[in-house]
Short mmCIF file of C-alpha atoms and ligand atoms in Angstrom, two decimals:
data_model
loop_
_atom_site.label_atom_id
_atom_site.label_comp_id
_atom_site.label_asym_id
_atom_site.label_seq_id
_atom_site.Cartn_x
_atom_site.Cartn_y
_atom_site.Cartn_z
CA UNK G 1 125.36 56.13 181.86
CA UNK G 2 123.66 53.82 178.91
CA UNK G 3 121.13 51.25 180.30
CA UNK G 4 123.47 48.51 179.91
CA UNK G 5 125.65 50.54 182.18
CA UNK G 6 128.30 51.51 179.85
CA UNK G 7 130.04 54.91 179.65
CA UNK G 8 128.77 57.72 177.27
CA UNK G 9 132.53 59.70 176.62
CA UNK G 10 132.91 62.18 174.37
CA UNK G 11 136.28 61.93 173.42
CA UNK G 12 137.70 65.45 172.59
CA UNK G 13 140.82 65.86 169.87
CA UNK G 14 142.48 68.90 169.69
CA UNK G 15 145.26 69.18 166.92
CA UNK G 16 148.60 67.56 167.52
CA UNK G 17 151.05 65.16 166.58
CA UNK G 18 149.74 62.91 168.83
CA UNK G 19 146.32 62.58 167.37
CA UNK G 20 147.34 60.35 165.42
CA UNK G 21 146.67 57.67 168.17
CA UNK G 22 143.14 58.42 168.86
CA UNK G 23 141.79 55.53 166.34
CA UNK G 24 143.24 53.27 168.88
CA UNK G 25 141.94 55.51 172.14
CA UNK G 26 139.06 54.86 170.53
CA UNK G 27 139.48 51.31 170.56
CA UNK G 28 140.59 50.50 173.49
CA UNK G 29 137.21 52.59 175.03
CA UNK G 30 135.18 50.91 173.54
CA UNK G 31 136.53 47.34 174.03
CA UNK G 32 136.13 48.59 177.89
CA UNK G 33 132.24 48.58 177.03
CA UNK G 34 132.16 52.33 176.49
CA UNK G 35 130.05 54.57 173.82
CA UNK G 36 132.87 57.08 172.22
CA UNK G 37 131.02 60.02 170.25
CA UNK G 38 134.37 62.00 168.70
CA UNK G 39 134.17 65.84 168.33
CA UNK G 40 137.36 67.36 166.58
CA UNK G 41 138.94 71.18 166.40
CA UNK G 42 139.55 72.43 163.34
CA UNK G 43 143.36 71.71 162.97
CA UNK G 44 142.94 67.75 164.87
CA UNK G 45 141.95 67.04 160.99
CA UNK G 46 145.71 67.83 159.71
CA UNK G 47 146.36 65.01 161.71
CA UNK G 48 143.60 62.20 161.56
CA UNK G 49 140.88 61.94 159.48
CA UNK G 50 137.42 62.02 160.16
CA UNK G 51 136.52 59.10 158.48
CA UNK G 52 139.12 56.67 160.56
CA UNK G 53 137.46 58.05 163.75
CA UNK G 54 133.86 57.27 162.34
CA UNK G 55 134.91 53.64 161.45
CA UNK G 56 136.34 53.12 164.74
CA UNK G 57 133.47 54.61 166.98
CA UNK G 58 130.84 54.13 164.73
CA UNK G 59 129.25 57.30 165.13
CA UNK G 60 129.80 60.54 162.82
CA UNK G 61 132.64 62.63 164.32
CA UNK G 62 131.13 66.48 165.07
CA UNK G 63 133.20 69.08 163.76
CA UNK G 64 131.59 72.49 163.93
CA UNK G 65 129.50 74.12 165.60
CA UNK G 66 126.75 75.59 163.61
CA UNK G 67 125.92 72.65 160.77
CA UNK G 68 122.73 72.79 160.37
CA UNK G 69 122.88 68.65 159.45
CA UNK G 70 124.08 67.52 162.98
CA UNK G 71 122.61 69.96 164.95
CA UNK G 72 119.17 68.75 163.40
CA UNK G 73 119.88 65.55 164.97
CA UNK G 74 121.57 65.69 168.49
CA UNK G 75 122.00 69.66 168.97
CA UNK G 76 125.33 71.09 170.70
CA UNK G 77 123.56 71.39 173.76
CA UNK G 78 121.94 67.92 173.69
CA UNK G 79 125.44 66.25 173.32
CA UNK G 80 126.66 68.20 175.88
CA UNK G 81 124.34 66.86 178.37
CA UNK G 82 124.58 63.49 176.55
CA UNK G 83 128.74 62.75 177.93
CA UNK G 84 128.91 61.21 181.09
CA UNK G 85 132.68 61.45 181.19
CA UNK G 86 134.50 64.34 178.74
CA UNK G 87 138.12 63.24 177.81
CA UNK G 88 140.24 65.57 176.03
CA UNK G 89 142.95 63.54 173.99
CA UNK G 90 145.68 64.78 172.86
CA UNK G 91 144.78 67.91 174.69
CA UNK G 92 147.51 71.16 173.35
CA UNK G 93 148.69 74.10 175.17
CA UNK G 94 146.38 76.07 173.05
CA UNK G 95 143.31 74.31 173.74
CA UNK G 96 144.17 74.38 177.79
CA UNK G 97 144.18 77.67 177.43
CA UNK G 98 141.26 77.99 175.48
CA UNK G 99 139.81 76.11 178.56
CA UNK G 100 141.18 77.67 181.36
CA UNK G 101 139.69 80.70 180.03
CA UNK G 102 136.02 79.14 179.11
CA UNK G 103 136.19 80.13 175.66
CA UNK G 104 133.29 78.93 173.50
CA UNK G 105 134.72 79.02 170.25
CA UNK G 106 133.85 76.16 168.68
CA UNK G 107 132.38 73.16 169.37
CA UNK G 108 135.01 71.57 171.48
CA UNK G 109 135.10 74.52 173.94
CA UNK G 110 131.38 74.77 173.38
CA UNK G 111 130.51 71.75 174.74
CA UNK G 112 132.88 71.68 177.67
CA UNK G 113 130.91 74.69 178.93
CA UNK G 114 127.75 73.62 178.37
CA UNK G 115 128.50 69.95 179.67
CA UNK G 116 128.23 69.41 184.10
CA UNK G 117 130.31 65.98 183.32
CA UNK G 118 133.82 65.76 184.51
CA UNK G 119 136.10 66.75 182.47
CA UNK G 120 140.27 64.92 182.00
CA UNK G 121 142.86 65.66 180.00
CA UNK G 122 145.56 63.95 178.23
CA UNK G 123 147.88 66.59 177.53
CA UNK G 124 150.32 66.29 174.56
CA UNK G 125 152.75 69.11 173.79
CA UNK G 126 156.55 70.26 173.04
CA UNK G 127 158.63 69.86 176.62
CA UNK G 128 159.13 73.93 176.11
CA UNK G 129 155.09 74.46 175.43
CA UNK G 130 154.55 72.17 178.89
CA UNK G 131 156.92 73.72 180.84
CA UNK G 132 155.90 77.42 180.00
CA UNK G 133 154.26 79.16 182.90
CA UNK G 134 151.46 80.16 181.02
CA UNK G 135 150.93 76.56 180.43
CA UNK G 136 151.59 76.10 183.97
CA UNK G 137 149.28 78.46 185.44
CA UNK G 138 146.57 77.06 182.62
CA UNK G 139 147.07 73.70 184.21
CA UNK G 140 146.90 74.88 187.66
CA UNK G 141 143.11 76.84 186.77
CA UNK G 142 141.82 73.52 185.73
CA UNK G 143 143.05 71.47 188.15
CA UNK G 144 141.50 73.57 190.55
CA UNK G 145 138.46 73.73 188.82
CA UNK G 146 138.21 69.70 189.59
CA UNK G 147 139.58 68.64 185.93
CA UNK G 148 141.57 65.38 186.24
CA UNK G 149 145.25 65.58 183.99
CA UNK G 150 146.73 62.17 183.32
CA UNK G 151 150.05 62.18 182.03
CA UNK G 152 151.96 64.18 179.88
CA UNK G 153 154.76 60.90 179.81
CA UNK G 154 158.76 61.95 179.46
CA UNK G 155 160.28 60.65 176.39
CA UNK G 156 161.38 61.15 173.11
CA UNK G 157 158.88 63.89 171.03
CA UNK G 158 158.01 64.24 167.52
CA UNK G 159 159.90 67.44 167.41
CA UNK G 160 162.88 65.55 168.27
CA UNK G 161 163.54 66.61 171.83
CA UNK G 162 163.23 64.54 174.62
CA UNK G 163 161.62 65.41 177.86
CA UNK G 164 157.94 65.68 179.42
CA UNK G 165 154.96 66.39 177.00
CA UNK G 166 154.31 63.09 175.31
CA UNK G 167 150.35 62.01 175.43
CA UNK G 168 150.19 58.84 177.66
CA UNK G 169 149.92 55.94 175.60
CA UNK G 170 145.43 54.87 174.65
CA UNK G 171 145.64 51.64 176.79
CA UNK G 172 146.97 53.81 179.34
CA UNK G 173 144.60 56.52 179.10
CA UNK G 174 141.68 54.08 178.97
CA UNK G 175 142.70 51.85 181.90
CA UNK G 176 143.11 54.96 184.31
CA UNK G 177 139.69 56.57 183.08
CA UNK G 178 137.85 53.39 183.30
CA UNK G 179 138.92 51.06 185.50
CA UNK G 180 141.90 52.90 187.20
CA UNK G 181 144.93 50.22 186.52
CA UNK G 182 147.12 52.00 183.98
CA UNK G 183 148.76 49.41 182.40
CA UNK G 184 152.59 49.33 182.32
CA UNK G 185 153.22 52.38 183.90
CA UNK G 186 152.62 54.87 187.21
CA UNK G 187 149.12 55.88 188.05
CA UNK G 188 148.40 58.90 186.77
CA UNK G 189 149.67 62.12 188.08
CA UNK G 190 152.36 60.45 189.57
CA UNK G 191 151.18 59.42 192.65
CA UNK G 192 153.81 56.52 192.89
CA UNK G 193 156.68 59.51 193.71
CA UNK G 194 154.58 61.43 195.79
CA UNK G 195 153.63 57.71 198.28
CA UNK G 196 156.56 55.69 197.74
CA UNK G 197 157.11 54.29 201.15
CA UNK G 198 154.77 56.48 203.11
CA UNK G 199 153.31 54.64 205.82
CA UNK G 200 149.27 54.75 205.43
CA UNK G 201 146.62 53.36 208.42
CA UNK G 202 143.30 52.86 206.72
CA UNK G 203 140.21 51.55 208.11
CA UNK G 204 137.09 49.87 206.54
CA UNK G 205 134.10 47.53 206.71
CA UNK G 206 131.63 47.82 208.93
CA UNK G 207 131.49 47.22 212.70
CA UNK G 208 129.24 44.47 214.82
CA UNK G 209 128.59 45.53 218.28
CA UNK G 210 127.25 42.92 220.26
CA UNK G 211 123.59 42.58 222.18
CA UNK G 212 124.34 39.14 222.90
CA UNK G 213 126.81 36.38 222.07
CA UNK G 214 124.92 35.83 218.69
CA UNK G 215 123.42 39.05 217.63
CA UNK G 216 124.58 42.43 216.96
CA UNK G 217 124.20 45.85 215.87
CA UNK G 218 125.48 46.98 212.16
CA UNK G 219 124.97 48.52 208.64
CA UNK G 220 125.13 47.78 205.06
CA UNK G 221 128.89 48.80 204.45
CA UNK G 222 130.84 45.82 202.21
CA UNK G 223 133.86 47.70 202.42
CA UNK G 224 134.26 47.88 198.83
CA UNK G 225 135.78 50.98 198.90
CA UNK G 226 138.21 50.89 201.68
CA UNK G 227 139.63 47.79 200.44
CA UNK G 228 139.89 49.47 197.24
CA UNK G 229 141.73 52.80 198.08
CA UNK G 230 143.70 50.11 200.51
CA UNK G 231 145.17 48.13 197.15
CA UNK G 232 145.32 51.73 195.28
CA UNK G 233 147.47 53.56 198.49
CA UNK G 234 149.56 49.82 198.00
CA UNK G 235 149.74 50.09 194.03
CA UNK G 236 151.19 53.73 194.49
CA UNK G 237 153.66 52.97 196.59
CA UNK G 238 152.63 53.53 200.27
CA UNK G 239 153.31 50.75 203.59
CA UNK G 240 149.77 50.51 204.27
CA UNK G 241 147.69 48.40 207.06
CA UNK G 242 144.56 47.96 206.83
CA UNK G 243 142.34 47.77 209.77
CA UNK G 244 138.96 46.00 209.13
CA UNK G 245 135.90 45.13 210.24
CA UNK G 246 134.17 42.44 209.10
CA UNK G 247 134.32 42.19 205.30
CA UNK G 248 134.31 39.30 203.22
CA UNK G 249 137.17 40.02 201.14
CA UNK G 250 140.80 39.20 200.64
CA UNK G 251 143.39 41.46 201.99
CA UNK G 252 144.70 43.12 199.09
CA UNK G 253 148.17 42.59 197.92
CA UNK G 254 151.27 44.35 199.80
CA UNK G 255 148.99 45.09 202.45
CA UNK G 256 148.51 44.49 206.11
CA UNK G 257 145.24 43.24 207.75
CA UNK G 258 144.24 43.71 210.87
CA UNK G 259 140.79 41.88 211.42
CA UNK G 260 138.20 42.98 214.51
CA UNK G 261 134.77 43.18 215.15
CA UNK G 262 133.99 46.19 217.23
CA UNK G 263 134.49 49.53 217.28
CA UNK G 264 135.92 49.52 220.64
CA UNK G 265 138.61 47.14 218.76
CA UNK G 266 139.06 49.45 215.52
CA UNK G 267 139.71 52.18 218.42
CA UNK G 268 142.38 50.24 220.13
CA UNK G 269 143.92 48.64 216.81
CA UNK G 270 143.76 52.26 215.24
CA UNK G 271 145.19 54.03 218.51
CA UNK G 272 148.11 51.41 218.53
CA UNK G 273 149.32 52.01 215.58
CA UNK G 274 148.40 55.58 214.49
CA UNK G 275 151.98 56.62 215.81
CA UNK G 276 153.54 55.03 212.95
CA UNK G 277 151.96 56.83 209.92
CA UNK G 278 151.94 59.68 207.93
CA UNK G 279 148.34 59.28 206.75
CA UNK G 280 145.33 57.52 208.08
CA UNK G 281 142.34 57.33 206.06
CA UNK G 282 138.94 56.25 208.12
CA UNK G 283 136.99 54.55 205.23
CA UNK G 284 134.91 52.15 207.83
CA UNK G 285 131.20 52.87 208.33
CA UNK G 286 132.01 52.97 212.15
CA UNK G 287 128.60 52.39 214.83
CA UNK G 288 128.00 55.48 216.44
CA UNK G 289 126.59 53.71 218.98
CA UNK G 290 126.89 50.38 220.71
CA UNK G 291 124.51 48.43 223.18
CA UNK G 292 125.58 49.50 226.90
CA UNK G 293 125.31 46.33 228.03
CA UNK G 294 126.01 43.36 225.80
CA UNK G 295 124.22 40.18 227.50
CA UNK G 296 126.42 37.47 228.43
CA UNK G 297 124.06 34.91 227.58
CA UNK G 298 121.64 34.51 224.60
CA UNK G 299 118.84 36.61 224.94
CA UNK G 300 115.28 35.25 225.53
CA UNK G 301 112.16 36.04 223.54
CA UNK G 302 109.83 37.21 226.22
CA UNK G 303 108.29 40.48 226.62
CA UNK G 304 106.05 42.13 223.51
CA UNK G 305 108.57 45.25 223.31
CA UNK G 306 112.31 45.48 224.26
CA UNK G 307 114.25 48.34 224.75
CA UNK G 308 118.08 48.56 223.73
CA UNK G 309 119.86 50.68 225.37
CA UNK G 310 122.66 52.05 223.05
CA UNK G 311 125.81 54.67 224.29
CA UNK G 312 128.14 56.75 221.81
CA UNK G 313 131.47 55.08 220.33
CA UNK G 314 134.49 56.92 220.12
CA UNK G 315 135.09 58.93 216.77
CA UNK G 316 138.38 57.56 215.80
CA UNK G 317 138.75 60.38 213.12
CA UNK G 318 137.73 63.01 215.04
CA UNK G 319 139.77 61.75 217.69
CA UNK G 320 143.14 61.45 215.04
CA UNK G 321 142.21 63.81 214.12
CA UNK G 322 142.86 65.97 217.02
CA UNK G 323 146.11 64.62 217.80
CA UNK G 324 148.97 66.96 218.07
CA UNK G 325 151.60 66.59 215.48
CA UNK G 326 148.78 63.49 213.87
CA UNK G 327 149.02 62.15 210.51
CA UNK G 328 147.52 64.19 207.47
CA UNK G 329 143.71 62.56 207.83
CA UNK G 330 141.33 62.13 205.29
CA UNK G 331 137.57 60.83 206.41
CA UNK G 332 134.52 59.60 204.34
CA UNK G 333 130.89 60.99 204.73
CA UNK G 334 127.83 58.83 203.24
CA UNK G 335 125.03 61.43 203.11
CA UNK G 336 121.65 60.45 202.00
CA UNK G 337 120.81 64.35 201.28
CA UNK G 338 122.50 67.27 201.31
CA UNK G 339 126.10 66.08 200.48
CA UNK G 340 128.07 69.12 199.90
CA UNK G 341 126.56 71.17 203.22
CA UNK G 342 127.34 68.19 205.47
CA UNK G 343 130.62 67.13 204.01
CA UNK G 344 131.80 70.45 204.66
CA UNK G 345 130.21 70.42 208.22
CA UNK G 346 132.74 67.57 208.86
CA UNK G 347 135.80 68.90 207.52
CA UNK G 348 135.67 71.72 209.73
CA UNK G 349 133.93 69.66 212.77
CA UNK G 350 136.91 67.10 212.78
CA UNK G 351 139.58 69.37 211.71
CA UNK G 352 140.24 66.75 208.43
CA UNK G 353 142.71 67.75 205.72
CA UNK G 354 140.26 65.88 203.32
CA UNK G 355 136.98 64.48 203.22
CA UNK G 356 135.32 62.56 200.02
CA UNK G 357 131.47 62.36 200.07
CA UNK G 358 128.91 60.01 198.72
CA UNK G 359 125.12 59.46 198.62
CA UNK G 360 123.73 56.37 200.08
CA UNK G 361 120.66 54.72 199.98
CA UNK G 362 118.11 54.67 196.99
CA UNK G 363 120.59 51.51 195.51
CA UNK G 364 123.89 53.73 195.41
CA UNK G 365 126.82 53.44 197.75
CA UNK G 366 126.90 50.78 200.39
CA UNK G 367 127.08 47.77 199.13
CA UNK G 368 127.02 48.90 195.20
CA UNK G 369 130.08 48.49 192.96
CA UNK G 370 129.99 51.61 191.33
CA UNK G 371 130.20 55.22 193.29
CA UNK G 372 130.81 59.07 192.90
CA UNK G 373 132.43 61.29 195.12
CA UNK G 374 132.60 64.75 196.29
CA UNK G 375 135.87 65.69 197.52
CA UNK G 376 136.52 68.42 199.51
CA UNK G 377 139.76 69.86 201.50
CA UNK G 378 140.27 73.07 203.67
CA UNK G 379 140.56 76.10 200.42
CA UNK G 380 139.07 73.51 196.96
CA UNK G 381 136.90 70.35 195.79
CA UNK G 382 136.58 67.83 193.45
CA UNK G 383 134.25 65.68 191.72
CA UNK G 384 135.15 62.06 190.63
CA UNK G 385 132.53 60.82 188.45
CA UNK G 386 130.50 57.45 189.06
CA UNK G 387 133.32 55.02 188.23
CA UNK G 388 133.82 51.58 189.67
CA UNK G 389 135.26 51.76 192.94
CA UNK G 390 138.79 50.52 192.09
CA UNK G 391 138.76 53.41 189.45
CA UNK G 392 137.47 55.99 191.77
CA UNK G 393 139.87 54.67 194.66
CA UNK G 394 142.84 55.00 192.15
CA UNK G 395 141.43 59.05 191.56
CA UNK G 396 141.18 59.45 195.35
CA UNK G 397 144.53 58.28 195.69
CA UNK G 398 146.12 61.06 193.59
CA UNK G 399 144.37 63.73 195.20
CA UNK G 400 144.97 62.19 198.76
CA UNK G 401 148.85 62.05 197.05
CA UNK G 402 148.88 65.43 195.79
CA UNK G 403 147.22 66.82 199.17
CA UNK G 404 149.70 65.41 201.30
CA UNK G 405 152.26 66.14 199.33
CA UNK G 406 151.28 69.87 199.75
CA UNK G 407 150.83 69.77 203.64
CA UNK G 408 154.34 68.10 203.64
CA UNK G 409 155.54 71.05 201.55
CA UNK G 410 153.90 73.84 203.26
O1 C5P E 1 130.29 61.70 211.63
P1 C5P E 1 130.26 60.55 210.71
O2 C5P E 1 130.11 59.22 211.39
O3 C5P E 1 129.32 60.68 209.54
O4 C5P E 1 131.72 60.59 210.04
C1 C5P E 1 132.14 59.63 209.10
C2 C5P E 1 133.62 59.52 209.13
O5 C5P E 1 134.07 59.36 210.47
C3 C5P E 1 134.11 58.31 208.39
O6 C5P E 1 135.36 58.63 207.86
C4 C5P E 1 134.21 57.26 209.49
O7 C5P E 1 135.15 56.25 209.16
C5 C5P E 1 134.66 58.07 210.67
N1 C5P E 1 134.18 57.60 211.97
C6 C5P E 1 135.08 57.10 212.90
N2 C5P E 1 134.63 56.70 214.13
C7 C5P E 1 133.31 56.79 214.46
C8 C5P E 1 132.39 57.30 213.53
C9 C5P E 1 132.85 57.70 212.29
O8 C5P E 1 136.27 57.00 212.59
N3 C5P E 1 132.90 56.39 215.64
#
């Protein structure tokens, strides 16, 4: 990220019809605060010029690989490492495959292989082209490989047929990679079919567990994210209730909130209504342990040392995790080392379908507005950028969609 916390994207444009939008994809990323550096394939240039995309993102679009005039300023390599996000728009069959395949060649390709930044696509294509299983199975490699696909749209195409394979509109693509509200339409990757009406339990915030009628024991968590993935389950669709401890935030909208303090009381208010839904989601930063014996009374400064004595909460995950016939459940894991290893540790130690992991500490997570995750389920991963955390909750939400939808399906 820039030091005025902006996005570095480099905005990808291989050569189709719909190309001829990218001026204003460029636009509408950079009235959203981010840096757009433009690399082009050969055959983009039949479509848009050069010299629009330089006006518009005020940088010199990169062509090829090898000139000896750009690489003497930022190198291939440099660039690559330069992107925070990689956004491939309008991305063809031909370049997906060129993709799934890691081909380096040209600069495009080049620099998707030499870049670690996540990587989505718009794809833009004849219905026929999309629906082709080589497309398909193209698709399905780089999905797997953690790339993020938003859109194609259905509608009418330049070639005159009407079905899926039109590039999502620039607003669009800009809302749902930056701040994850497309505007006018679905989220992407349809996660509005795959949740309509599916009841969702979440819970989030921290807990309090009381030494005395005025003080207690509890963390850093704002509940940011929980609330976030709560309006983002909402927004696609899904009857969701939120259980919460404290948090100070609204309840989001087309959600219900449950308020307690404890998490004894998340237990109960969890175990009450866990019957009723399809998915529950444990974003809380629940107290692993809780005094043993709360004082009914204030307690007295006195003695130079005290001693609390503190015994294990239940794990509500683990716990839902272990019920027969339970909802599909998806837990969080803030690491402050070691994120992958111990993420995984807790998949398999709960029995989750999904887990998505963050770093804390050192300024990041708790508390903080922006966040990455690592997501992991039983047979793949993922890795969702550092976004704001109603963009990131909107990502989770299609891959907790697209999960579900899978264990549904067998
Ligand atoms: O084992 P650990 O506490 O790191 O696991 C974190 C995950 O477990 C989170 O999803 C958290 O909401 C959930 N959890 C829980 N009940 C507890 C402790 C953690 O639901 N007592």
């Amino acid at each position: 990220m820039s030091v005025d916390g902006s996005y570095k994207i480099l905005l990808g444009i291989s050569g189709g019809i719909a190309a001829y939008k990218t001026p204003e994809l460029v636009r509408r990323l950079t009235e959203r605060g981010a840096t757009v550096q433009v690399v082009m394939t050969r055959a983009a240039g039949a479509f848009v010029t050069p010299l629009s995309l330089q006006a518009v993102s005020g940088r010199p679009v990169r062509t090829a690989l090898l000139e000896p005039e750009a690489e003497a300023g930022m190198d291939h390599i440099a660039l690559a490492r330069w992107a925070d996000l990689i956004l491939l728009a309008p991305a063809t069959a031909h370049l997906m495959a060129r993709l799934a395949h890691g081909f380096a060649d040209d600069l495009l390709t080049t620099l998707v292989l030499a870049s670690a930044a996540p990587v989505t696509l718009a794809p833009a294509m004849n219905r026929q082209m999309w629906r082709h299983p080589a497309t398909a199975a193209n698709l399905r490699l780089l999905e797997a490989r953690g790339c993020r696909v938003l859109g194609p749209a259905e509608g009418a195409q330049a070639c005159g047929e009407t079905g899926p394979g039109r590039m999502l509109e620039p607003a669009e693509i800009a809302a749902a990679l930056l701040d994850g509200t497309p505007q006018g339409g679905p989220p992407p990757g349809d996660a509005t079919g795959l949740l309509a009406d599916v009841p969702v339990l979440l819970t989030a915030g921290p807990t309090r567990e009381a030494i005395d009628p005025v003080r207690y024991v509890g963390n850093r968590s704002s509940g940011k994210m929980g609330y976030a993935l709560a309006a983002a389950l909402a927004r696609a669709g899904a009857r969701v209730s939120l259980v919460s401890g404290p948090a100070s935030l609204p309840c989001p909208p087309g959600v219900e909130c449950v308020g307690v303090e404890s998490a004894a009381e998340m237990h109960a208010a969890v175990m009450a209504r866990v019957g009723d839904c399809a998915i529950f989601v444990a974003a809380a930063a629940v107290a692993d342990y809780r005094p043993a014996a709360p004082l009914p009374g204030k307690l007295k400064k006195a003695a130079d040392r005290l001693t609390l004595e503190l015994v294990r909460n239940p794990d509500i995950l683990a716990e839902v995790a272990a019920l027969p016939a339970g909802p599909f459940t998806v837990g969080f894991a803030a690491e402050t080392e070691a994120l992958a290893a111990h993420a995984e540790a807790k998949l398999r130690g709960k029995g989750l379908d999904m887990i998505a992991a963050n770093l804390v500490g050192r300024g990041v997570g708790f508390e903080a507005d922006d966040n990455a995750l690592l997501v992991l389920w039983p047979g793949g991963r993922c890795s969702l950028p550092t976004l704001p955390k109603p963009a990131l909750a909107a990502a989770l939400t299609e891959l907790i969609a697209e999960r579900y939808a899978a264990s549904v399906t067998g």
